[in-house]
PDB file of C-alpha atoms in Angstrom:
ATOM      1  CA  MET A   6      -0.349  39.472  84.336  1.00  0.00           C
ATOM      2  CA  ALA A   7      -1.039  35.827  83.956  1.00  0.00           C
ATOM      3  CA  SER A   8      -0.781  35.719  80.379  1.00  0.00           C
ATOM      4  CA  LEU A   9       2.391  37.627  80.244  1.00  0.00           C
ATOM      5  CA  ALA A  10       3.829  35.265  82.811  1.00  0.00           C
ATOM      6  CA  VAL A  11       2.618  32.225  80.395  1.00  0.00           C
ATOM      7  CA  ALA A  12       4.418  33.969  77.420  1.00  0.00           C
ATOM      8  CA  GLY A  13       7.510  34.531  79.295  1.00  0.00           C
ATOM      9  CA  TRP A  14       7.639  30.829  80.434  1.00  0.00           C
ATOM     10  CA  LEU A  15       7.040  29.583  76.965  1.00  0.00           C
ATOM     11  CA  ILE A  16       9.720  32.029  75.624  1.00  0.00           C
ATOM     12  CA  TRP A  17      12.081  30.744  78.167  1.00  0.00           C
ATOM     13  CA  LEU A  18      11.183  27.115  77.652  1.00  0.00           C
ATOM     14  CA  LEU A  19      11.335  27.093  73.542  1.00  0.00           C
ATOM     15  CA  PRO A  20      13.453  29.747  72.072  1.00  0.00           C
ATOM     16  CA  ILE A  21      15.712  31.358  74.666  1.00  0.00           C
ATOM     17  CA  PRO A  22      18.164  28.441  75.157  1.00  0.00           C
ATOM     18  CA  HIS A  23      18.648  28.455  71.243  1.00  0.00           C
ATOM     19  CA  LEU A  24      18.786  32.225  71.154  1.00  0.00           C
ATOM     20  CA  ALA A  25      21.384  32.275  73.880  1.00  0.00           C
ATOM     21  CA  ALA A  26      23.591  29.544  72.170  1.00  0.00           C
ATOM     22  CA  VAL A  27      23.536  31.400  68.900  1.00  0.00           C
ATOM     23  CA  LEU A  28      24.357  35.038  70.284  1.00  0.00           C
ATOM     24  CA  GLY A  29      27.314  33.025  72.201  1.00  0.00           C
ATOM     25  CA  PHE A  30      26.201  33.579  75.833  1.00  0.00           C
ATOM     26  CA  GLY A  31      28.282  31.782  78.102  1.00  0.00           C
ATOM     27  CA  PRO A  32      31.427  29.693  77.498  1.00  0.00           C
ATOM     28  CA  VAL A  33      31.787  27.608  74.337  1.00  0.00           C
ATOM     29  CA  ASP A  34      30.582  24.019  75.130  1.00  0.00           C
ATOM     30  CA  GLY A  35      33.073  22.431  72.582  1.00  0.00           C
ATOM     31  CA  VAL A  36      34.341  22.174  69.066  1.00  0.00           C
ATOM     32  CA  MET A  37      32.861  20.392  66.030  1.00  0.00           C
ATOM     33  CA  THR A  38      34.851  18.985  63.331  1.00  0.00           C
ATOM     34  CA  ILE A  39      32.699  19.403  60.134  1.00  0.00           C
ATOM     35  CA  SER A  40      32.117  16.169  58.101  1.00  0.00           C
ATOM     36  CA  SER A  41      29.641  17.706  55.853  1.00  0.00           C
ATOM     37  CA  CYS A  42      27.129  20.572  55.087  1.00  0.00           C
ATOM     38  CA  TYR A  43      23.939  20.477  53.263  1.00  0.00           C
ATOM     39  CA  ASP A  44      20.752  22.404  52.286  1.00  0.00           C
ATOM     40  CA  ALA A  45      18.414  21.472  55.122  1.00  0.00           C
ATOM     41  CA  THR A  46      14.656  21.478  54.712  1.00  0.00           C
ATOM     42  CA  ASP A  47      11.977  21.774  57.479  1.00  0.00           C
ATOM     43  CA  ALA A  48       9.144  19.305  57.868  1.00  0.00           C
ATOM     44  CA  GLN A  49       6.980  20.704  54.728  1.00  0.00           C
ATOM     45  CA  GLY A  50      10.221  20.635  52.648  1.00  0.00           C
ATOM     46  CA  TYR A  51      10.846  24.341  52.593  1.00  0.00           C
ATOM     47  CA  ALA A  52      14.638  25.578  52.684  1.00  0.00           C
ATOM     48  CA  ASP A  53      15.855  25.795  56.265  1.00  0.00           C
ATOM     49  CA  GLY A  54      19.072  27.290  56.126  1.00  0.00           C
ATOM     50  CA  THR A  55      22.353  24.989  56.016  1.00  0.00           C
ATOM     51  CA  ASP A  56      23.161  22.343  58.381  1.00  0.00           C
ATOM     52  CA  CYS A  57      26.419  20.602  58.848  1.00  0.00           C
ATOM     53  CA  THR A  58      27.003  17.346  60.478  1.00  0.00           C
ATOM     54  CA  GLY A  59      30.364  16.253  62.226  1.00  0.00           C
ATOM     55  CA  THR A  60      31.989  15.030  65.498  1.00  0.00           C
ATOM     56  CA  TYR A  61      31.457  17.197  68.407  1.00  0.00           C
ATOM     57  CA  THR A  62      34.246  17.144  71.040  1.00  0.00           C
ATOM     58  CA  PRO A  63      32.995  18.523  74.670  1.00  0.00           C
ATOM     59  CA  ARG A  64      34.916  20.948  76.495  1.00  0.00           C
ATOM     60  CA  ALA A  65      34.215  19.375  79.539  1.00  0.00           C
ATOM     61  CA  ALA A  66      36.488  16.435  80.920  1.00  0.00           C
ATOM     62  CA  GLY A  67      35.071  13.225  80.840  1.00  0.00           C
ATOM     63  CA  GLU A  68      32.608  13.447  78.079  1.00  0.00           C
ATOM     64  CA  SER A  69      33.134  11.477  74.825  1.00  0.00           C
ATOM     65  CA  PRO A  70      33.090  12.742  71.345  1.00  0.00           C
ATOM     66  CA  ARG A  71      29.807  12.128  69.266  1.00  0.00           C
ATOM     67  CA  GLN A  72      28.150  12.956  66.097  1.00  0.00           C
ATOM     68  CA  ILE A  73      25.864  16.046  65.902  1.00  0.00           C
ATOM     69  CA  THR A  74      24.377  18.533  63.860  1.00  0.00           C
ATOM     70  CA  LEU A  75      25.201  22.188  63.667  1.00  0.00           C
ATOM     71  CA  ASP A  76      21.942  23.825  63.245  1.00  0.00           C
ATOM     72  CA  LYS A  77      21.572  26.625  60.705  1.00  0.00           C
ATOM     73  CA  ALA A  78      25.362  27.244  60.264  1.00  0.00           C
ATOM     74  CA  ALA A  79      26.520  30.505  59.261  1.00  0.00           C
ATOM     75  CA  THR A  80      28.066  29.214  56.106  1.00  0.00           C
ATOM     76  CA  SER A  81      28.756  25.807  54.334  1.00  0.00           C
ATOM     77  CA  HIS A  82      31.833  24.800  56.249  1.00  0.00           C
ATOM     78  CA  LYS A  83      34.360  22.762  54.156  1.00  0.00           C
ATOM     79  CA  PRO A  84      35.065  19.237  55.512  1.00  0.00           C
ATOM     80  CA  GLY A  85      37.509  19.264  58.162  1.00  0.00           C
ATOM     81  CA  THR A  86      36.982  22.577  59.413  1.00  0.00           C
ATOM     82  CA  THR A  87      36.933  22.953  63.385  1.00  0.00           C
ATOM     83  CA  VAL A  88      34.139  25.423  64.651  1.00  0.00           C
ATOM     84  CA  GLU A  89      33.465  26.356  68.230  1.00  0.00           C
ATOM     85  CA  VAL A  90      29.902  25.765  69.262  1.00  0.00           C
ATOM     86  CA  ARG A  91      27.349  26.001  72.104  1.00  0.00           C
ATOM     87  CA  MET A  92      24.959  23.588  72.699  1.00  0.00           C
ATOM     88  CA  ALA A  93      20.979  23.768  73.207  1.00  0.00           C
ATOM     89  CA  ARG A  94      18.552  21.023  73.289  1.00  0.00           C
ATOM     90  CA  GLY A  95      20.933  18.658  71.722  1.00  0.00           C
ATOM     91  CA  ARG A  96      21.839  20.973  68.786  1.00  0.00           C
ATOM     92  CA  ALA A  97      25.271  22.856  68.156  1.00  0.00           C
ATOM     93  CA  HIS A  98      24.961  26.355  67.250  1.00  0.00           C
ATOM     94  CA  GLU A  99      26.907  29.093  66.049  1.00  0.00           C
ATOM     95  CA  LEU A 100      26.263  32.822  65.231  1.00  0.00           C
ATOM     96  CA  SER A 101      24.481  32.987  61.976  1.00  0.00           C
ATOM     97  CA  GLY A 102      21.976  35.439  60.300  1.00  0.00           C
ATOM     98  CA  TYR A 103      19.685  32.559  59.575  1.00  0.00           C
ATOM     99  CA  ALA A 104      19.360  31.177  63.026  1.00  0.00           C
ATOM    100  CA  LEU A 105      19.477  34.553  64.848  1.00  0.00           C
ATOM    101  CA  GLY A 106      16.446  35.483  62.421  1.00  0.00           C
ATOM    102  CA  THR A 107      14.505  32.421  63.158  1.00  0.00           C
ATOM    103  CA  TRP A 108      14.858  32.391  67.033  1.00  0.00           C
ATOM    104  CA  LEU A 109      13.931  36.021  67.033  1.00  0.00           C
ATOM    105  CA  THR A 110      11.081  35.444  64.856  1.00  0.00           C
ATOM    106  CA  VAL A 111       9.811  32.567  67.265  1.00  0.00           C
ATOM    107  CA  THR A 112      10.191  34.678  70.229  1.00  0.00           C
ATOM    108  CA  GLY A 113       7.949  37.391  68.622  1.00  0.00           C
ATOM    109  CA  LEU A 114       5.523  34.908  67.482  1.00  0.00           C
ATOM    110  CA  ILE A 115       5.172  33.539  71.007  1.00  0.00           C
ATOM    111  CA  LEU A 116       4.993  36.986  72.672  1.00  0.00           C
ATOM    112  CA  GLY A 117       2.899  38.741  70.187  1.00  0.00           C
ATOM    113  CA  PRO A 118      -0.525  36.662  71.091  1.00  0.00           C
ATOM    114  CA  PHE A 119       0.244  36.899  74.874  1.00  0.00           C
ATOM    115  CA  LEU A 120       0.863  40.701  74.770  1.00  0.00           C
ATOM    116  CA  ALA A 121      -2.467  41.394  72.664  1.00  0.00           C
ATOM    117  CA  LEU A 122      -4.394  39.153  74.974  1.00  0.00           C
ATOM    118  CA  SER A 123      -3.155  40.939  78.212  1.00  0.00           C
ATOM    119  CA  LEU A 124      -3.718  44.293  76.736  1.00  0.00           C
ATOM    120  CA  SER A 125      -7.279  43.340  75.937  1.00  0.00           C
ATOM    121  CA  PHE A 126      -8.047  42.031  79.385  1.00  0.00           C
ATOM    122  CA  ARG A 127      -6.513  44.977  80.987  1.00  0.00           C
ATOM    123  CA  ALA A 128      -8.616  47.251  78.886  1.00  0.00           C
ATOM    124  CA  SER A 129     -11.643  44.994  79.629  1.00  0.00           C
ATOM    125  CA  ALA A 130     -11.191  45.401  83.231  1.00  0.00           C
ATOM    126  CA  ARG A 131     -10.559  48.971  82.839  1.00  0.00           C
ATOM    127  CA  ASP A 132     -13.858  49.650  81.073  1.00  0.00           C
ATOM    128  CA  GLY A 133     -16.008  46.944  82.436  1.00  0.00           C
ATOM    129  CA  THR A 134     -16.582  45.561  78.938  1.00  0.00           C
ATOM    130  CA  PHE A 135     -15.205  42.857  76.717  1.00  0.00           C
ATOM    131  CA  SER A 136     -15.804  44.722  73.433  1.00  0.00           C
ATOM    132  CA  HIS A 137     -13.204  46.937  71.824  1.00  0.00           C
ATOM    133  CA  ASP A 138     -14.081  46.847  68.178  1.00  0.00           C
ATOM    134  CA  GLY A 139     -11.180  44.482  67.142  1.00  0.00           C
ATOM    135  CA  ASP A 140      -8.192  46.628  68.205  1.00  0.00           C
ATOM    136  CA  TYR A 141      -6.532  44.040  69.929  1.00  0.00           C
ATOM    137  CA  VAL A 142      -7.058  41.627  66.916  1.00  0.00           C
ATOM    138  CA  LEU A 143      -5.234  44.387  64.757  1.00  0.00           C
ATOM    139  CA  LEU A 144      -2.410  44.727  67.587  1.00  0.00           C
ATOM    140  CA  PHE A 145      -1.905  40.928  67.417  1.00  0.00           C
ATOM    141  CA  ILE A 146      -1.594  41.029  63.540  1.00  0.00           C
ATOM    142  CA  ALA A 147       0.761  43.843  63.905  1.00  0.00           C
ATOM    143  CA  ALA A 148       2.886  42.181  66.363  1.00  0.00           C
ATOM    144  CA  GLU A 149       2.988  39.054  64.513  1.00  0.00           C
ATOM    145  CA  PHE A 150       4.063  40.999  61.330  1.00  0.00           C
ATOM    146  CA  ALA A 151       6.566  43.326  63.237  1.00  0.00           C
ATOM    147  CA  ALA A 152       8.194  39.987  64.487  1.00  0.00           C
ATOM    148  CA  LEU A 153       8.478  38.524  60.950  1.00  0.00           C
ATOM    149  CA  VAL A 154       9.896  41.709  59.645  1.00  0.00           C
ATOM    150  CA  LEU A 155      12.210  42.001  62.652  1.00  0.00           C
ATOM    151  CA  GLY A 156      13.795  38.540  62.166  1.00  0.00           C
ATOM    152  CA  LEU A 157      14.084  38.976  58.459  1.00  0.00           C
ATOM    153  CA  LEU A 158      16.078  42.220  59.078  1.00  0.00           C
ATOM    154  CA  VAL A 159      18.270  41.337  61.845  1.00  0.00           C
ATOM    155  CA  GLY A 160      19.055  37.926  59.856  1.00  0.00           C
ATOM    156  CA  ILE A 161      19.958  39.899  56.877  1.00  0.00           C
ATOM    157  CA  VAL A 162      22.153  42.343  58.742  1.00  0.00           C
ATOM    158  CA  VAL A 163      23.773  39.613  60.639  1.00  0.00           C
ATOM    159  CA  SER A 164      24.326  37.652  57.647  1.00  0.00           C
ATOM    160  CA  ILE A 165      25.835  40.658  55.703  1.00  0.00           C
ATOM    161  CA  GLY A 166      28.052  41.385  58.637  1.00  0.00           C
ATOM    162  CA  ILE A 167      29.427  37.767  58.807  1.00  0.00           C
ATOM    163  CA  ALA A 168      30.072  37.720  55.110  1.00  0.00           C
ATOM    164  CA  VAL A 169      32.298  40.974  55.492  1.00  0.00           C
ATOM    165  CA  VAL A 170      34.252  39.551  58.367  1.00  0.00           C
ATOM    166  CA  ASP A 171      34.862  36.494  56.342  1.00  0.00           C
ATOM    167  CA  LEU A 172      36.003  38.481  53.250  1.00  0.00           C
ATOM    168  CA  LEU A 173      38.314  40.521  55.357  1.00  0.00           C
ATOM    169  CA  GLY A 174      39.683  37.907  57.500  1.00  0.00           C
TER     170      GLY A 174
END
Protein backbone atom coordinates (compact mmCIF):
# COMPACT_ATOMS: atom_id res chain seq x y z
CA MET A 1 0.00 0.00 0.00
CA ALA A 2 2.87 2.35 0.75
CA SER A 3 4.26 2.04 -2.79
CA LEU A 4 0.84 2.79 -4.29
CA ALA A 5 0.51 5.78 -1.96
CA VAL A 6 3.87 7.08 -3.21
CA ALA A 7 2.72 6.51 -6.81
CA GLY A 8 -0.51 8.38 -6.15
CA TRP A 9 1.37 11.26 -4.57
CA LEU A 10 3.83 11.48 -7.50
CA ILE A 11 1.00 11.34 -10.03
CA TRP A 12 -0.92 14.02 -8.12
CA LEU A 13 2.19 16.17 -7.95
CA LEU A 14 3.53 15.80 -11.51
CA PRO A 15 1.09 14.93 -14.34
CA ILE A 16 -2.38 15.46 -12.84
CA PRO A 17 -2.35 19.30 -12.92
CA HIS A 18 -1.36 19.23 -16.59
CA LEU A 19 -3.77 16.42 -17.44
CA ALA A 20 -6.65 18.25 -15.74
CA ALA A 21 -5.81 21.44 -17.66
CA VAL A 22 -5.60 19.59 -20.98
CA LEU A 23 -8.91 17.83 -20.34
CA GLY A 24 -10.55 21.14 -19.42
CA PHE A 25 -11.50 20.44 -15.82
CA GLY A 26 -12.54 23.58 -14.04
CA PRO A 27 -13.25 27.01 -15.43
CA VAL A 28 -11.18 28.63 -18.15
CA ASP A 29 -8.30 30.54 -16.52
CA GLY A 30 -8.03 33.13 -19.27
CA VAL A 31 -7.48 33.76 -22.94
CA MET A 32 -4.29 33.85 -24.93
CA THR A 33 -3.71 35.92 -28.03
CA ILE A 34 -1.26 34.00 -30.19
CA SER A 35 1.86 35.79 -31.46
CA SER A 36 3.56 32.82 -33.11
CA CYS A 37 3.62 29.03 -33.17
CA TYR A 38 6.61 26.79 -33.75
CA ASP A 39 7.65 23.14 -33.68
CA ALA A 40 8.99 22.54 -30.18
CA THR A 41 11.82 20.19 -29.28
CA ASP A 42 12.66 18.49 -26.00
CA ALA A 43 16.01 18.62 -24.19
CA GLN A 44 17.47 15.96 -26.49
CA GLY A 45 16.34 17.74 -29.65
CA TYR A 46 13.42 15.45 -30.51
CA ALA A 47 10.11 16.83 -31.77
CA ASP A 48 7.78 17.75 -28.91
CA GLY A 49 4.64 19.01 -30.60
CA THR A 50 3.67 22.57 -31.43
CA ASP A 51 4.11 25.36 -28.90
CA CYS A 52 2.70 28.84 -29.31
CA THR A 53 3.74 32.07 -27.62
CA GLY A 54 1.54 35.01 -26.97
CA THR A 55 -0.11 37.30 -24.48
CA TYR A 56 -2.12 35.65 -21.74
CA THR A 57 -4.95 37.69 -20.22
CA PRO A 58 -6.15 36.15 -16.94
CA ARG A 59 -9.85 35.86 -16.27
CA ALA A 60 -9.42 36.96 -12.65
CA ALA A 61 -9.68 40.67 -12.02
CA GLY A 62 -6.55 42.43 -10.85
CA GLU A 63 -4.04 40.24 -12.69
CA SER A 64 -2.10 41.80 -15.53
CA PRO A 65 -1.55 40.29 -18.98
CA ARG A 66 1.79 38.57 -19.54
CA GLN A 67 3.74 36.62 -22.14
CA ILE A 68 3.30 32.86 -21.89
CA THR A 69 3.72 29.62 -23.84
CA LEU A 70 0.81 27.43 -24.94
CA ASP A 71 2.23 23.95 -24.37
CA LYS A 72 1.54 21.29 -27.05
CA ALA A 73 -1.10 23.24 -28.94
CA ALA A 74 -3.85 21.40 -30.81
CA THR A 75 -2.92 23.12 -34.08
CA SER A 76 -0.51 25.74 -35.28
CA HIS A 77 -2.70 28.78 -34.56
CA LYS A 78 -2.47 31.85 -36.77
CA PRO A 79 -1.04 35.01 -35.19
CA GLY A 80 -3.84 37.06 -33.64
CA THR A 81 -5.99 34.03 -32.84
CA THR A 82 -7.54 34.06 -29.37
CA VAL A 83 -7.59 30.74 -27.52
CA GLU A 84 -9.21 29.90 -24.17
CA VAL A 85 -6.62 28.22 -21.93
CA ARG A 86 -6.25 26.60 -18.55
CA MET A 87 -3.06 27.00 -16.56
CA ALA A 88 -0.88 24.37 -14.88
CA ARG A 89 2.56 24.99 -13.42
CA GLY A 90 2.97 28.26 -15.31
CA ARG A 91 2.10 26.82 -18.73
CA ALA A 92 -1.07 27.31 -20.73
CA HIS A 93 -2.92 24.24 -22.00
CA GLU A 94 -5.74 23.47 -24.40
CA LEU A 95 -7.21 20.14 -25.47
CA SER A 96 -4.82 18.52 -27.93
CA GLY A 97 -4.12 14.93 -28.81
CA TYR A 98 -0.38 15.34 -28.35
CA ALA A 99 -0.72 16.86 -24.87
CA LEU A 100 -3.32 14.33 -23.74
CA GLY A 101 -1.21 11.43 -25.00
CA THR A 102 1.90 12.83 -23.33
CA TRP A 103 0.33 13.33 -19.90
CA LEU A 104 -1.50 9.97 -19.97
CA THR A 105 1.79 8.29 -20.84
CA VAL A 106 3.60 10.06 -18.01
CA THR A 107 0.86 8.96 -15.61
CA GLY A 108 1.15 5.34 -16.75
CA LEU A 109 4.94 5.38 -16.65
CA ILE A 110 4.83 6.52 -13.03
CA LEU A 111 2.11 4.06 -12.03
CA GLY A 112 3.62 0.96 -13.72
CA PRO A 113 6.72 0.45 -11.56
CA PHE A 114 4.89 1.16 -8.32
CA LEU A 115 2.04 -1.19 -9.25
CA ALA A 116 4.48 -4.00 -10.08
CA LEU A 117 6.40 -3.35 -6.85
CA SER A 118 3.22 -3.33 -4.80
CA LEU A 119 1.99 -6.60 -6.32
CA SER A 120 5.42 -8.17 -5.80
CA PHE A 121 5.44 -7.15 -2.13
CA ARG A 122 1.92 -8.52 -1.72
CA ALA A 123 2.87 -11.87 -3.26
CA SER A 124 6.06 -12.02 -1.21
CA ALA A 125 4.16 -11.37 2.00
CA ARG A 126 1.56 -13.99 1.09
CA ASP A 127 4.12 -16.69 0.13
CA GLY A 128 6.82 -15.76 2.62
CA THR A 129 9.44 -15.60 -0.16
CA PHE A 130 10.98 -12.87 -2.30
CA SER A 131 11.43 -14.94 -5.47
CA HIS A 132 8.74 -14.97 -8.14
CA ASP A 133 10.92 -15.85 -11.15
CA GLY A 134 10.71 -12.39 -12.68
CA ASP A 135 6.92 -12.40 -13.04
CA TYR A 136 6.70 -8.89 -11.70
CA VAL A 137 9.54 -7.67 -13.89
CA LEU A 138 7.45 -8.83 -16.85
CA LEU A 139 4.42 -7.09 -15.34
CA PHE A 140 6.48 -3.90 -15.01
CA ILE A 141 7.57 -4.12 -18.66
CA ALA A 142 4.01 -4.84 -19.80
CA ALA A 143 2.65 -1.90 -17.76
CA GLU A 144 5.22 0.48 -19.25
CA PHE A 145 4.48 -0.77 -22.77
CA ALA A 146 0.72 -0.46 -22.15
CA ALA A 147 1.20 3.14 -20.95
CA LEU A 148 3.08 4.03 -24.14
CA VAL A 149 0.51 2.35 -26.41
CA LEU A 150 -2.46 3.88 -24.55
CA GLY A 151 -0.93 7.36 -24.72
CA LEU A 152 -0.24 6.96 -28.44
CA LEU A 153 -3.72 5.65 -29.26
CA VAL A 154 -5.54 8.28 -27.19
CA GLY A 155 -3.38 11.01 -28.72
CA ILE A 156 -4.15 9.84 -32.25
CA VAL A 157 -7.89 9.51 -31.67
CA VAL A 158 -8.16 12.94 -30.02
CA SER A 159 -6.06 14.55 -32.77
CA ILE A 160 -8.31 13.05 -35.43
CA GLY A 161 -11.39 14.23 -33.53
CA ILE A 162 -10.04 17.76 -33.24
CA ALA A 163 -9.18 17.81 -36.95
CA VAL A 164 -12.69 16.64 -37.88
CA VAL A 165 -14.29 19.28 -35.64
CA ASP A 166 -12.06 21.97 -37.21
CA LEU A 167 -13.08 20.85 -40.71
CA LEU A 168 -16.77 20.83 -39.87
CA GLY A 169 -16.79 24.03 -37.85
